[in-house]
Structures are given as structure tokens and as C-alpha cells.
Amino acid sequence: MSLPLPVDPELAPWLSLLPTLDVGDAAAARATVEAMGAAAPPFTLPEGVELSEHRVPGAVGAPEVPVAVFRPEGAGTALPAVLYVHGGGFILEEGDGDRALAARWAAELGAVVVSVRYRLAPEHPYPAATDDCYAALEWLAANAAGLGVDPARIAVAGMSAGGGLAAALTLLARDRGGPLPCFQLLDIPELDDRLETPSMREFTDTPVWNRPNAVHSWRAYLGADRDPAAPVPAYAAPARAEDLAGLPPAYVAVSDLDPLRDEGLDYALRLVRAGVATEVHLFPGTFHGAAGFVPDTAVTRRMSEGALDALRRGLAVRSRPSPPEAV
């Protein structure tokens, strides 16, 4: 594998161990992800976090949407909340890795974290995933009191395709007059179906995610039978939105060696120009999903802690006091 830019030295030894994903073959890619999950340590809830499973009403004519709710035990009411949308190129689920991240956020933030299991492409093309995620957002807002959530402190957060879906949710909520989140976290987001940015053209063989996977991902999500001349709505590809004004404050993080890098940076700059308070981070020497595959390096710890700290600030969560030093 040839990389046009140097990978972080701590990440380099892991390159040969990373999975090879071809989402053009959805069944094979899902089998690879499932095998990785089976080989990983089993998911366990952090101490002090409780989990409940729910099925919430879907869009009109659509099935119910499964959600997992992670909540700090005995935390009381008026808690901040995060609607978390997993990645996977619109095609894959992340399984226990997804649950572990949501549970960690609940523990670290003292927040209710709702993880949505949306329908996947290519079996369910747009707008299935968007509809499912918006239904989960509406349910969270409508049931804030019963969940012990402060309705004024609900954020949306997503990674990769989930980042694109999270961005779409803020556009939908703004345009429909729905429950507008107070904050949006877009981590390595997949936003633009046009595949025309310099990084998308350049990174054809980068680890985990590359241009061929992006092509297959959008083809599956938009529908293989779609008329290529038909317009693509911004609720499918948020980079196409003409007006970004009135959206919630944002944190946008991108990876250096990722074909999605430039569309994330472009979207962040457009948010800034639209008057949206936006924090942007580019992590040098990292590839798509590096923090999930290799969590214990200096740069990937910065990636994970940066997202957590952004949520902490976006939700107005007080930092926990440091324990007293031993005498």
C-alpha cells in the first residue's frame, strides 16, 4: 500500500493488521466486521451505567426503529443527552464497538446517550436511514421528561456515514421546525456524493476507507436504480445544502489520510461562513477510523478525547473535579 502522506509512526505498525473492506460486496464486508467483533473482547457496561432497549415509532409507513439508551445510574433528571449515529458507509453496523463508545460517553459525560440502529443500504436506500435517525431524534425530544433529559441540551453526534446523517438531522430539524439539537459533532463525516474533492480523487488505496469504497457507499445509499440525472437532496448529502445558516454549533474532525478529509473541511468552512460557531480539527498522519482501530496512541487518544471534550462543552457539562493527590 502506498500512502501519499506519511502515516503517524505509532500507527504505522498496525497497517498490516487492518481489515480490508470492500463495501461493494455488502455481505462480505458485513461478514468481515462480524468476524472482527467476534474476535474482540465482549462488550461490558461501564460501572454506573444502565442500558435499556426500545423500539420507537418510525416515519409514516416505516417500521419501528430500535434504539439503545445508555444512562448513568441514579443521575436524576435534566441530564444532557446525545443521539449517537454509528458509521459504516451506510451499509455496515459497528456492533459492540458502537455500544462501547455510547456507554463511555454516558459514563464520562453523565449524559443519556441514545444509539440508533437505522436501516442499512443497499437493502434500504435513502431516505430510510435519515428517516430512522430523525424518528429517534423526535422520540428523544418528545420523551425527554421520562428519560430524565433536559430538552434544551440534546446533541447529535456521528462518525463517518453517521456524521453525514447527524449533519442531515440538523438540516431536517431546522427546515421542519422540529427538535433542533443544541450541538452537532461530525467526526470524519461522509457528506458529499459528488466525489470531486482533491482528497477523494487522491486517496484510492488508503487504509480502511478509499475512493472505491466511497463510490460503492453512495451508490448503495442513493439507490442503484436511481436516475443519475435526478437531483440529490441535501438531506441525503449535506454538502449539497445551499444554506447552512441557523444550524447548531459544530465540532468537525477529519483525518489526514482519508478521502473524506476535504469534504469535512469544506463543510466546516461553509458553517463558519454561515455564522455557525464551528471548531475544526485535522489530525495529521491518521487514516479513516484510526481511533477505533488503534485507540491507544498519542494521536488517537487526542482524537477520542477531543470529541469527548467537544461534547462536554457543547452540552455545558461541568468537568469532573480531579481526585486529590496522594500525600
Short mmCIF file of the C-alpha atoms (twelve columns), coordinates in Angstrom:
data_MODEL
# 
_entry.id   MODEL 
# 
loop_
_atom_site.group_PDB 
_atom_site.id 
_atom_site.type_symbol 
_atom_site.label_atom_id 
_atom_site.label_alt_id 
_atom_site.label_comp_id 
_atom_site.label_asym_id 
_atom_site.label_seq_id 
_atom_site.Cartn_x 
_atom_site.Cartn_y 
_atom_site.Cartn_z 
_atom_site.pdbx_PDB_model_num 
ATOM 1   C CA . MET A 1   0.000   0.000   0.000   1 
ATOM 2   C CA . SER A 2   1.435   3.350   -0.997  1 
ATOM 3   C CA . LEU A 3   0.478   6.355   1.078   1 
ATOM 4   C CA . PRO A 4   0.826   9.827   -0.436  1 
ATOM 5   C CA . LEU A 5   1.422   11.279  3.031   1 
ATOM 6   C CA . PRO A 6   3.338   9.793   5.968   1 
ATOM 7   C CA . VAL A 7   1.296   7.851   8.483   1 
ATOM 8   C CA . ASP A 8   1.813   8.604   12.167  1 
ATOM 9   C CA . PRO A 9   4.772   6.479   13.418  1 
ATOM 10  C CA . GLU A 10  2.703   4.904   16.188  1 
ATOM 11  C CA . LEU A 11  0.021   3.872   13.699  1 
ATOM 12  C CA . ALA A 12  2.380   2.516   11.026  1 
ATOM 13  C CA . PRO A 13  2.971   -0.924  12.659  1 
ATOM 14  C CA . TRP A 14  -0.775  -1.553  12.654  1 
ATOM 15  C CA . LEU A 15  -1.359  -1.043  8.932   1 
ATOM 16  C CA . SER A 16  -0.803  -4.688  8.015   1 
ATOM 17  C CA . LEU A 17  -3.350  -5.763  10.656  1 
ATOM 18  C CA . LEU A 18  -6.190  -3.567  9.457   1 
ATOM 19  C CA . PRO A 19  -9.150  -5.219  7.740   1 
ATOM 20  C CA . THR A 20  -9.607  -4.942  4.006   1 
ATOM 21  C CA . LEU A 21  -13.163 -3.792  3.419   1 
ATOM 22  C CA . ASP A 22  -14.881 -3.768  0.047   1 
ATOM 23  C CA . VAL A 23  -18.364 -2.415  0.662   1 
ATOM 24  C CA . GLY A 24  -19.201 -3.138  -2.970  1 
ATOM 25  C CA . ASP A 25  -19.830 -6.657  -1.651  1 
ATOM 26  C CA . ALA A 26  -22.069 -5.823  1.290   1 
ATOM 27  C CA . ALA A 27  -22.397 -9.417  2.513   1 
ATOM 28  C CA . ALA A 28  -18.639 -9.992  2.555   1 
ATOM 29  C CA . ALA A 29  -17.944 -6.651  4.234   1 
ATOM 30  C CA . ARG A 30  -20.549 -7.389  6.899   1 
ATOM 31  C CA . ALA A 31  -19.023 -10.825 7.477   1 
ATOM 32  C CA . THR A 32  -15.609 -9.214  7.968   1 
ATOM 33  C CA . VAL A 33  -16.965 -6.754  10.514  1 
ATOM 34  C CA . GLU A 34  -18.850 -9.542  12.297  1 
ATOM 35  C CA . ALA A 35  -15.692 -11.671 12.488  1 
ATOM 36  C CA . MET A 36  -13.749 -8.743  13.924  1 
ATOM 37  C CA . GLY A 37  -16.424 -8.279  16.560  1 
ATOM 38  C CA . ALA A 38  -16.362 -11.959 17.468  1 
ATOM 39  C CA . ALA A 39  -12.596 -11.833 17.948  1 
ATOM 40  C CA . ALA A 40  -12.740 -8.751  20.194  1 
ATOM 41  C CA . PRO A 41  -13.337 -8.854  23.959  1 
ATOM 42  C CA . PRO A 42  -17.077 -8.953  24.745  1 
ATOM 43  C CA . PHE A 43  -18.825 -5.681  25.483  1 
ATOM 44  C CA . THR A 44  -19.444 -4.931  29.145  1 
ATOM 45  C CA . LEU A 45  -21.262 -1.934  30.545  1 
ATOM 46  C CA . PRO A 46  -19.102 0.506   32.496  1 
ATOM 47  C CA . GLU A 47  -19.797 0.620   36.191  1 
ATOM 48  C CA . GLY A 48  -22.585 3.064   36.966  1 
ATOM 49  C CA . VAL A 49  -24.231 2.933   33.500  1 
ATOM 50  C CA . GLU A 50  -27.523 1.200   32.788  1 
ATOM 51  C CA . LEU A 51  -28.791 0.070   29.391  1 
ATOM 52  C CA . SER A 52  -32.335 -0.239  28.112  1 
ATOM 53  C CA . GLU A 53  -33.548 -1.223  24.654  1 
ATOM 54  C CA . HIS A 54  -36.541 0.393   22.957  1 
ATOM 55  C CA . ARG A 55  -38.375 0.344   19.649  1 
ATOM 56  C CA . VAL A 56  -39.592 3.812   18.743  1 
ATOM 57  C CA . PRO A 57  -42.167 4.859   16.136  1 
ATOM 58  C CA . GLY A 58  -40.680 5.238   12.676  1 
ATOM 59  C CA . ALA A 59  -41.680 7.586   9.887   1 
ATOM 60  C CA . VAL A 60  -45.134 7.195   8.355   1 
ATOM 61  C CA . GLY A 61  -45.301 3.782   6.720   1 
ATOM 62  C CA . ALA A 62  -41.860 2.767   8.055   1 
ATOM 63  C CA . PRO A 63  -41.076 0.128   10.688  1 
ATOM 64  C CA . GLU A 64  -40.209 0.893   14.290  1 
ATOM 65  C CA . VAL A 65  -36.635 1.978   14.963  1 
ATOM 66  C CA . PRO A 66  -34.505 0.104   17.528  1 
ATOM 67  C CA . VAL A 67  -32.575 2.335   19.922  1 
ATOM 68  C CA . ALA A 68  -30.303 1.598   22.863  1 
ATOM 69  C CA . VAL A 69  -30.412 4.051   25.766  1 
ATOM 70  C CA . PHE A 70  -27.351 4.359   27.992  1 
ATOM 71  C CA . ARG A 71  -28.000 6.262   31.195  1 
ATOM 72  C CA . PRO A 72  -25.934 6.997   34.303  1 
ATOM 73  C CA . GLU A 73  -27.449 5.162   37.263  1 
ATOM 74  C CA . GLY A 74  -29.134 7.393   39.805  1 
ATOM 75  C CA . ALA A 75  -28.205 10.545  37.903  1 
ATOM 76  C CA . GLY A 76  -31.538 12.272  38.431  1 
ATOM 77  C CA . THR A 77  -33.259 14.500  35.898  1 
ATOM 78  C CA . ALA A 78  -32.453 17.325  33.466  1 
ATOM 79  C CA . LEU A 79  -29.469 15.435  32.087  1 
ATOM 80  C CA . PRO A 80  -27.788 16.313  28.813  1 
ATOM 81  C CA . ALA A 81  -28.350 13.841  26.006  1 
ATOM 82  C CA . VAL A 82  -26.630 12.705  22.825  1 
ATOM 83  C CA . LEU A 83  -28.253 10.998  19.861  1 
ATOM 84  C CA . TYR A 84  -25.398 8.878   18.529  1 
ATOM 85  C CA . VAL A 85  -25.394 7.696   14.899  1 
ATOM 86  C CA . HIS A 86  -22.917 4.942   14.035  1 
ATOM 87  C CA . GLY A 87  -20.750 4.808   10.926  1 
ATOM 88  C CA . GLY A 88  -20.265 2.059   8.368   1 
ATOM 89  C CA . GLY A 89  -20.648 3.685   4.973   1 
ATOM 90  C CA . PHE A 90  -24.479 3.459   5.240   1 
ATOM 91  C CA . ILE A 91  -24.001 -0.310  4.731   1 
ATOM 92  C CA . LEU A 92  -22.397 -1.732  7.894   1 
ATOM 93  C CA . GLU A 93  -23.164 -1.844  11.598  1 
ATOM 94  C CA . GLU A 94  -20.439 -1.421  14.194  1 
ATOM 95  C CA . GLY A 95  -21.829 -3.727  16.866  1 
ATOM 96  C CA . ASP A 96  -20.135 -3.754  20.245  1 
ATOM 97  C CA . GLY A 97  -17.667 -1.034  19.292  1 
ATOM 98  C CA . ASP A 98  -20.610 1.282   18.754  1 
ATOM 99  C CA . ARG A 99  -22.156 0.298   22.083  1 
ATOM 100 C CA . ALA A 100 -18.869 0.703   23.927  1 
ATOM 101 C CA . LEU A 101 -18.435 4.257   22.669  1 
ATOM 102 C CA . ALA A 102 -22.000 5.235   23.572  1 
ATOM 103 C CA . ALA A 103 -21.599 3.710   27.038  1 
ATOM 104 C CA . ARG A 104 -18.309 5.506   27.577  1 
ATOM 105 C CA . TRP A 105 -19.858 8.842   26.655  1 
ATOM 106 C CA . ALA A 106 -22.717 8.213   29.087  1 
ATOM 107 C CA . ALA A 107 -20.238 7.473   31.862  1 
ATOM 108 C CA . GLU A 108 -17.827 10.316  31.116  1 
ATOM 109 C CA . LEU A 109 -20.423 12.997  30.396  1 
ATOM 110 C CA . GLY A 110 -23.065 11.972  32.905  1 
ATOM 111 C CA . ALA A 111 -25.424 12.073  29.921  1 
ATOM 112 C CA . VAL A 112 -28.154 9.968   28.396  1 
ATOM 113 C CA . VAL A 113 -26.811 8.555   25.135  1 
ATOM 114 C CA . VAL A 114 -29.293 7.131   22.638  1 
ATOM 115 C CA . SER A 115 -27.730 4.968   19.936  1 
ATOM 116 C CA . VAL A 116 -29.945 4.456   16.896  1 
ATOM 117 C CA . ARG A 117 -29.919 1.299   14.790  1 
ATOM 118 C CA . TYR A 118 -31.053 2.613   11.438  1 
ATOM 119 C CA . ARG A 119 -31.890 0.594   8.338   1 
ATOM 120 C CA . LEU A 120 -28.935 -0.132  6.088   1 
ATOM 121 C CA . ALA A 121 -28.268 0.204   2.372   1 
ATOM 122 C CA . PRO A 122 -28.350 -1.249  -0.215  1 
ATOM 123 C CA . GLU A 123 -31.476 -3.060  1.022   1 
ATOM 124 C CA . HIS A 124 -32.877 0.217   2.340   1 
ATOM 125 C CA . PRO A 125 -31.619 3.219   0.344   1 
ATOM 126 C CA . TYR A 126 -32.232 6.886   1.151   1 
ATOM 127 C CA . PRO A 127 -34.341 8.132   2.875   1 
ATOM 128 C CA . ALA A 128 -34.569 5.067   5.155   1 
ATOM 129 C CA . ALA A 129 -31.553 5.822   7.363   1 
ATOM 130 C CA . THR A 130 -32.330 9.536   7.529   1 
ATOM 131 C CA . ASP A 131 -35.966 8.856   8.406   1 
ATOM 132 C CA . ASP A 132 -34.977 6.392   11.140  1 
ATOM 133 C CA . CYS A 133 -32.488 8.765   12.730  1 
ATOM 134 C CA . TYR A 134 -34.934 11.673  12.615  1 
ATOM 135 C CA . ALA A 135 -37.628 9.486   14.197  1 
ATOM 136 C CA . ALA A 136 -35.176 8.668   17.007  1 
ATOM 137 C CA . LEU A 137 -34.424 12.370  17.497  1 
ATOM 138 C CA . GLU A 138 -38.127 13.193  17.676  1 
ATOM 139 C CA . TRP A 139 -38.686 10.363  20.165  1 
ATOM 140 C CA . LEU A 140 -35.805 11.530  22.348  1 
ATOM 141 C CA . ALA A 141 -37.114 15.095  22.419  1 
ATOM 142 C CA . ALA A 142 -40.740 14.055  22.978  1 
ATOM 143 C CA . ASN A 143 -39.795 11.701  25.814  1 
ATOM 144 C CA . ALA A 144 -37.197 13.943  27.432  1 
ATOM 145 C CA . ALA A 145 -39.042 14.131  30.751  1 
ATOM 146 C CA . GLY A 146 -39.442 10.371  31.055  1 
ATOM 147 C CA . LEU A 147 -35.783 9.819   30.166  1 
ATOM 148 C CA . GLY A 148 -34.624 12.463  32.636  1 
ATOM 149 C CA . VAL A 149 -33.284 14.655  29.818  1 
ATOM 150 C CA . ASP A 150 -33.085 18.426  29.551  1 
ATOM 151 C CA . PRO A 151 -34.746 19.075  26.156  1 
ATOM 152 C CA . ALA A 152 -32.581 22.179  25.655  1 
ATOM 153 C CA . ARG A 153 -29.391 20.072  25.860  1 
ATOM 154 C CA . ILE A 154 -29.744 17.406  23.196  1 
ATOM 155 C CA . ALA A 155 -26.800 16.979  20.813  1 
ATOM 156 C CA . VAL A 156 -26.400 14.829  17.723  1 
ATOM 157 C CA . ALA A 157 -23.142 13.045  17.044  1 
ATOM 158 C CA . GLY A 158 -21.956 10.683  14.372  1 
ATOM 159 C CA . MET A 159 -18.872 9.203   12.772  1 
ATOM 160 C CA . SER A 160 -18.239 8.625   9.072   1 
ATOM 161 C CA . ALA A 161 -21.632 7.930   7.464   1 
ATOM 162 C CA . GLY A 162 -23.094 8.640   10.893  1 
ATOM 163 C CA . GLY A 163 -21.512 12.069  10.759  1 
ATOM 164 C CA . GLY A 164 -23.271 12.723  7.475   1 
ATOM 165 C CA . LEU A 165 -26.559 11.535  8.947   1 
ATOM 166 C CA . ALA A 166 -26.046 13.738  12.017  1 
ATOM 167 C CA . ALA A 167 -25.483 16.742  9.754   1 
ATOM 168 C CA . ALA A 168 -28.642 15.844  7.821   1 
ATOM 169 C CA . LEU A 169 -30.619 15.719  11.068  1 
ATOM 170 C CA . THR A 170 -29.758 19.311  11.887  1 
ATOM 171 C CA . LEU A 171 -30.862 20.407  8.410   1 
ATOM 172 C CA . LEU A 172 -34.116 18.471  8.723   1 
ATOM 173 C CA . ALA A 173 -34.849 19.795  12.208  1 
ATOM 174 C CA . ARG A 174 -34.192 23.371  11.096  1 
ATOM 175 C CA . ASP A 175 -36.280 23.109  7.955   1 
ATOM 176 C CA . ARG A 176 -39.178 21.181  9.500   1 
ATOM 177 C CA . GLY A 177 -39.299 23.222  12.681  1 
ATOM 178 C CA . GLY A 178 -38.528 20.055  14.614  1 
ATOM 179 C CA . PRO A 179 -36.387 19.487  17.719  1 
ATOM 180 C CA . LEU A 180 -33.222 21.379  16.759  1 
ATOM 181 C CA . PRO A 181 -30.182 19.960  18.593  1 
ATOM 182 C CA . CYS A 182 -28.049 22.313  20.653  1 
ATOM 183 C CA . PHE A 183 -24.809 20.924  19.196  1 
ATOM 184 C CA . GLN A 184 -23.555 18.702  16.357  1 
ATOM 185 C CA . LEU A 185 -20.440 16.549  16.424  1 
ATOM 186 C CA . LEU A 186 -19.361 15.474  12.943  1 
ATOM 187 C CA . ASP A 187 -16.419 13.075  13.195  1 
ATOM 188 C CA . ILE A 188 -14.771 12.068  9.878   1 
ATOM 189 C CA . PRO A 189 -18.137 12.772  8.222   1 
ATOM 190 C CA . GLU A 190 -19.335 11.395  4.878   1 
ATOM 191 C CA . LEU A 191 -21.139 14.373  3.365   1 
ATOM 192 C CA . ASP A 192 -20.727 14.641  -0.390  1 
ATOM 193 C CA . ASP A 193 -21.877 12.180  -3.048  1 
ATOM 194 C CA . ARG A 194 -20.176 14.110  -5.857  1 
ATOM 195 C CA . LEU A 195 -16.734 12.622  -5.028  1 
ATOM 196 C CA . GLU A 196 -14.903 15.584  -6.554  1 
ATOM 197 C CA . THR A 197 -12.647 16.887  -3.765  1 
ATOM 198 C CA . PRO A 198 -8.853  16.602  -4.089  1 
ATOM 199 C CA . SER A 199 -8.592  14.097  -1.225  1 
ATOM 200 C CA . MET A 200 -11.363 11.950  -2.720  1 
ATOM 201 C CA . ARG A 201 -9.585  11.849  -6.065  1 
ATOM 202 C CA . GLU A 202 -6.167  11.225  -4.491  1 
ATOM 203 C CA . PHE A 203 -6.798  8.558   -1.865  1 
ATOM 204 C CA . THR A 204 -7.658  5.465   -3.892  1 
ATOM 205 C CA . ASP A 205 -5.914  2.864   -1.697  1 
ATOM 206 C CA . THR A 206 -5.769  4.339   1.802   1 
ATOM 207 C CA . PRO A 207 -6.395  2.101   4.852   1 
ATOM 208 C CA . VAL A 208 -9.969  1.170   5.789   1 
ATOM 209 C CA . TRP A 209 -11.674 3.742   3.523   1 
ATOM 210 C CA . ASN A 210 -10.791 4.796   -0.013  1 
ATOM 211 C CA . ARG A 211 -12.367 6.219   -3.126  1 
ATOM 212 C CA . PRO A 212 -13.701 2.862   -4.442  1 
ATOM 213 C CA . ASN A 213 -15.478 2.265   -1.130  1 
ATOM 214 C CA . ALA A 214 -16.912 5.791   -1.224  1 
ATOM 215 C CA . VAL A 215 -18.255 5.169   -4.741  1 
ATOM 216 C CA . HIS A 216 -19.936 1.922   -3.647  1 
ATOM 217 C CA . SER A 217 -21.232 3.551   -0.453  1 
ATOM 218 C CA . TRP A 218 -23.035 6.386   -2.212  1 
ATOM 219 C CA . ARG A 219 -24.352 4.115   -4.958  1 
ATOM 220 C CA . ALA A 220 -25.872 1.846   -2.301  1 
ATOM 221 C CA . TYR A 221 -27.249 4.709   -0.215  1 
ATOM 222 C CA . LEU A 222 -28.790 6.680   -3.063  1 
ATOM 223 C CA . GLY A 223 -30.102 3.533   -4.755  1 
ATOM 224 C CA . ALA A 224 -28.631 1.529   -7.596  1 
ATOM 225 C CA . ASP A 225 -31.744 2.169   -9.714  1 
ATOM 226 C CA . ARG A 226 -31.715 5.912   -9.149  1 
ATOM 227 C CA . ASP A 227 -31.782 8.138   -12.231 1 
ATOM 228 C CA . PRO A 228 -28.288 9.698   -12.290 1 
ATOM 229 C CA . ALA A 229 -29.791 12.914  -13.647 1 
ATOM 230 C CA . ALA A 230 -32.163 13.258  -10.689 1 
ATOM 231 C CA . PRO A 231 -31.151 15.877  -8.106  1 
ATOM 232 C CA . VAL A 232 -29.687 14.578  -4.830  1 
ATOM 233 C CA . PRO A 233 -31.316 16.243  -1.804  1 
ATOM 234 C CA . ALA A 234 -29.216 17.887  0.876   1 
ATOM 235 C CA . TYR A 235 -30.860 15.607  3.449   1 
ATOM 236 C CA . ALA A 236 -29.019 12.746  1.708   1 
ATOM 237 C CA . ALA A 237 -25.753 14.582  1.034   1 
ATOM 238 C CA . PRO A 238 -25.485 17.608  3.376   1 
ATOM 239 C CA . ALA A 239 -22.622 19.103  1.351   1 
ATOM 240 C CA . ARG A 240 -25.259 19.969  -1.249  1 
ATOM 241 C CA . ALA A 241 -27.179 22.216  1.164   1 
ATOM 242 C CA . GLU A 242 -27.224 25.765  -0.179  1 
ATOM 243 C CA . ASP A 243 -27.898 27.429  3.180   1 
ATOM 244 C CA . LEU A 244 -26.214 26.389  6.426   1 
ATOM 245 C CA . ALA A 245 -27.379 29.366  8.485   1 
ATOM 246 C CA . GLY A 246 -29.297 28.691  11.667  1 
ATOM 247 C CA . LEU A 247 -27.671 25.333  12.380  1 
ATOM 248 C CA . PRO A 248 -26.345 24.423  15.836  1 
ATOM 249 C CA . PRO A 249 -22.696 24.920  16.842  1 
ATOM 250 C CA . ALA A 250 -20.439 22.235  15.427  1 
ATOM 251 C CA . TYR A 251 -17.283 20.253  16.029  1 
ATOM 252 C CA . VAL A 252 -15.826 18.791  12.838  1 
ATOM 253 C CA . ALA A 253 -12.874 16.389  12.927  1 
ATOM 254 C CA . VAL A 254 -11.128 14.912  9.902   1 
ATOM 255 C CA . SER A 255 -8.238  12.528  9.286   1 
ATOM 256 C CA . ASP A 256 -5.235  13.446  7.194   1 
ATOM 257 C CA . LEU A 257 -5.103  10.289  5.029   1 
ATOM 258 C CA . ASP A 258 -8.828  9.968   4.406   1 
ATOM 259 C CA . PRO A 259 -10.696 10.561  1.148   1 
ATOM 260 C CA . LEU A 260 -13.414 12.235  3.249   1 
ATOM 261 C CA . ARG A 261 -10.945 14.804  4.583   1 
ATOM 262 C CA . ASP A 262 -11.654 17.689  2.218   1 
ATOM 263 C CA . GLU A 263 -15.438 17.419  2.208   1 
ATOM 264 C CA . GLY A 264 -15.340 17.658  6.001   1 
ATOM 265 C CA . LEU A 265 -13.068 20.697  5.895   1 
ATOM 266 C CA . ASP A 266 -15.164 22.326  3.175   1 
ATOM 267 C CA . TYR A 267 -18.368 21.793  5.150   1 
ATOM 268 C CA . ALA A 268 -16.785 23.197  8.304   1 
ATOM 269 C CA . LEU A 269 -15.639 26.313  6.444   1 
ATOM 270 C CA . ARG A 270 -19.117 26.798  5.000   1 
ATOM 271 C CA . LEU A 271 -20.591 26.518  8.503   1 
ATOM 272 C CA . VAL A 272 -18.199 29.241  9.668   1 
ATOM 273 C CA . ARG A 273 -19.163 31.478  6.738   1 
ATOM 274 C CA . ALA A 274 -22.837 30.906  7.565   1 
ATOM 275 C CA . GLY A 275 -22.272 32.244  11.072  1 
ATOM 276 C CA . VAL A 276 -22.295 28.861  12.823  1 
ATOM 277 C CA . ALA A 277 -19.820 28.551  15.700  1 
ATOM 278 C CA . THR A 278 -17.559 25.763  14.468  1 
ATOM 279 C CA . GLU A 279 -14.429 24.077  15.807  1 
ATOM 280 C CA . VAL A 280 -12.325 22.164  13.285  1 
ATOM 281 C CA . HIS A 281 -9.568  19.602  13.816  1 
ATOM 282 C CA . LEU A 282 -7.371  17.816  11.283  1 
ATOM 283 C CA . PHE A 283 -5.305  15.000  12.803  1 
ATOM 284 C CA . PRO A 284 -2.014  14.532  10.927  1 
ATOM 285 C CA . GLY A 285 -0.864  11.088  9.876   1 
ATOM 286 C CA . THR A 286 -4.188  9.406   10.634  1 
ATOM 287 C CA . PHE A 287 -6.411  7.293   8.423   1 
ATOM 288 C CA . HIS A 288 -10.181 6.849   8.453   1 
ATOM 289 C CA . GLY A 289 -11.374 5.305   11.714  1 
ATOM 290 C CA . ALA A 290 -7.916  5.238   13.263  1 
ATOM 291 C CA . ALA A 291 -9.215  5.998   16.755  1 
ATOM 292 C CA . GLY A 292 -11.471 2.964   16.639  1 
ATOM 293 C CA . PHE A 293 -8.919  0.523   15.257  1 
ATOM 294 C CA . VAL A 294 -5.857  1.709   17.188  1 
ATOM 295 C CA . PRO A 295 -7.153  3.591   20.236  1 
ATOM 296 C CA . ASP A 296 -4.042  3.664   22.401  1 
ATOM 297 C CA . THR A 297 -1.623  6.005   20.630  1 
ATOM 298 C CA . ALA A 298 -0.920  9.655   21.308  1 
ATOM 299 C CA . VAL A 299 -2.776  10.914  18.241  1 
ATOM 300 C CA . THR A 300 -5.795  8.601   18.549  1 
ATOM 301 C CA . ARG A 301 -6.154  9.472   22.226  1 
ATOM 302 C CA . ARG A 302 -6.246  13.125  21.168  1 
ATOM 303 C CA . MET A 303 -8.945  12.258  18.633  1 
ATOM 304 C CA . SER A 304 -11.136 10.466  21.173  1 
ATOM 305 C CA . GLU A 305 -10.597 12.992  23.945  1 
ATOM 306 C CA . GLY A 306 -11.172 15.867  21.537  1 
ATOM 307 C CA . ALA A 307 -14.609 14.538  20.622  1 
ATOM 308 C CA . LEU A 308 -15.496 13.910  24.245  1 
ATOM 309 C CA . ASP A 309 -14.356 17.369  25.295  1 
ATOM 310 C CA . ALA A 310 -16.309 18.954  22.442  1 
ATOM 311 C CA . LEU A 311 -19.470 17.218  23.634  1 
ATOM 312 C CA . ARG A 312 -18.747 18.296  27.174  1 
ATOM 313 C CA . ARG A 313 -18.577 21.926  26.083  1 
ATOM 314 C CA . GLY A 314 -21.427 21.688  23.594  1 
ATOM 315 C CA . LEU A 315 -23.707 20.255  26.273  1 
ATOM 316 C CA . ALA A 316 -22.476 22.633  29.004  1 
ATOM 317 C CA . VAL A 317 -21.326 19.728  31.161  1 
ATOM 318 C CA . ARG A 318 -19.154 20.675  34.083  1 
ATOM 319 C CA . SER A 319 -15.789 18.967  34.102  1 
ATOM 320 C CA . ARG A 320 -15.437 16.438  36.869  1 
ATOM 321 C CA . PRO A 321 -13.039 17.534  39.603  1 
ATOM 322 C CA . SER A 322 -9.690  15.787  39.641  1 
ATOM 323 C CA . PRO A 323 -9.140  13.361  42.541  1 
ATOM 324 C CA . PRO A 324 -6.910  14.709  45.326  1 
ATOM 325 C CA . GLU A 325 -3.266  13.820  45.013  1 
ATOM 326 C CA . ALA A 326 -1.914  11.272  47.445  1 
ATOM 327 C CA . VAL A 327 0.169   12.762  50.237  1 
# 
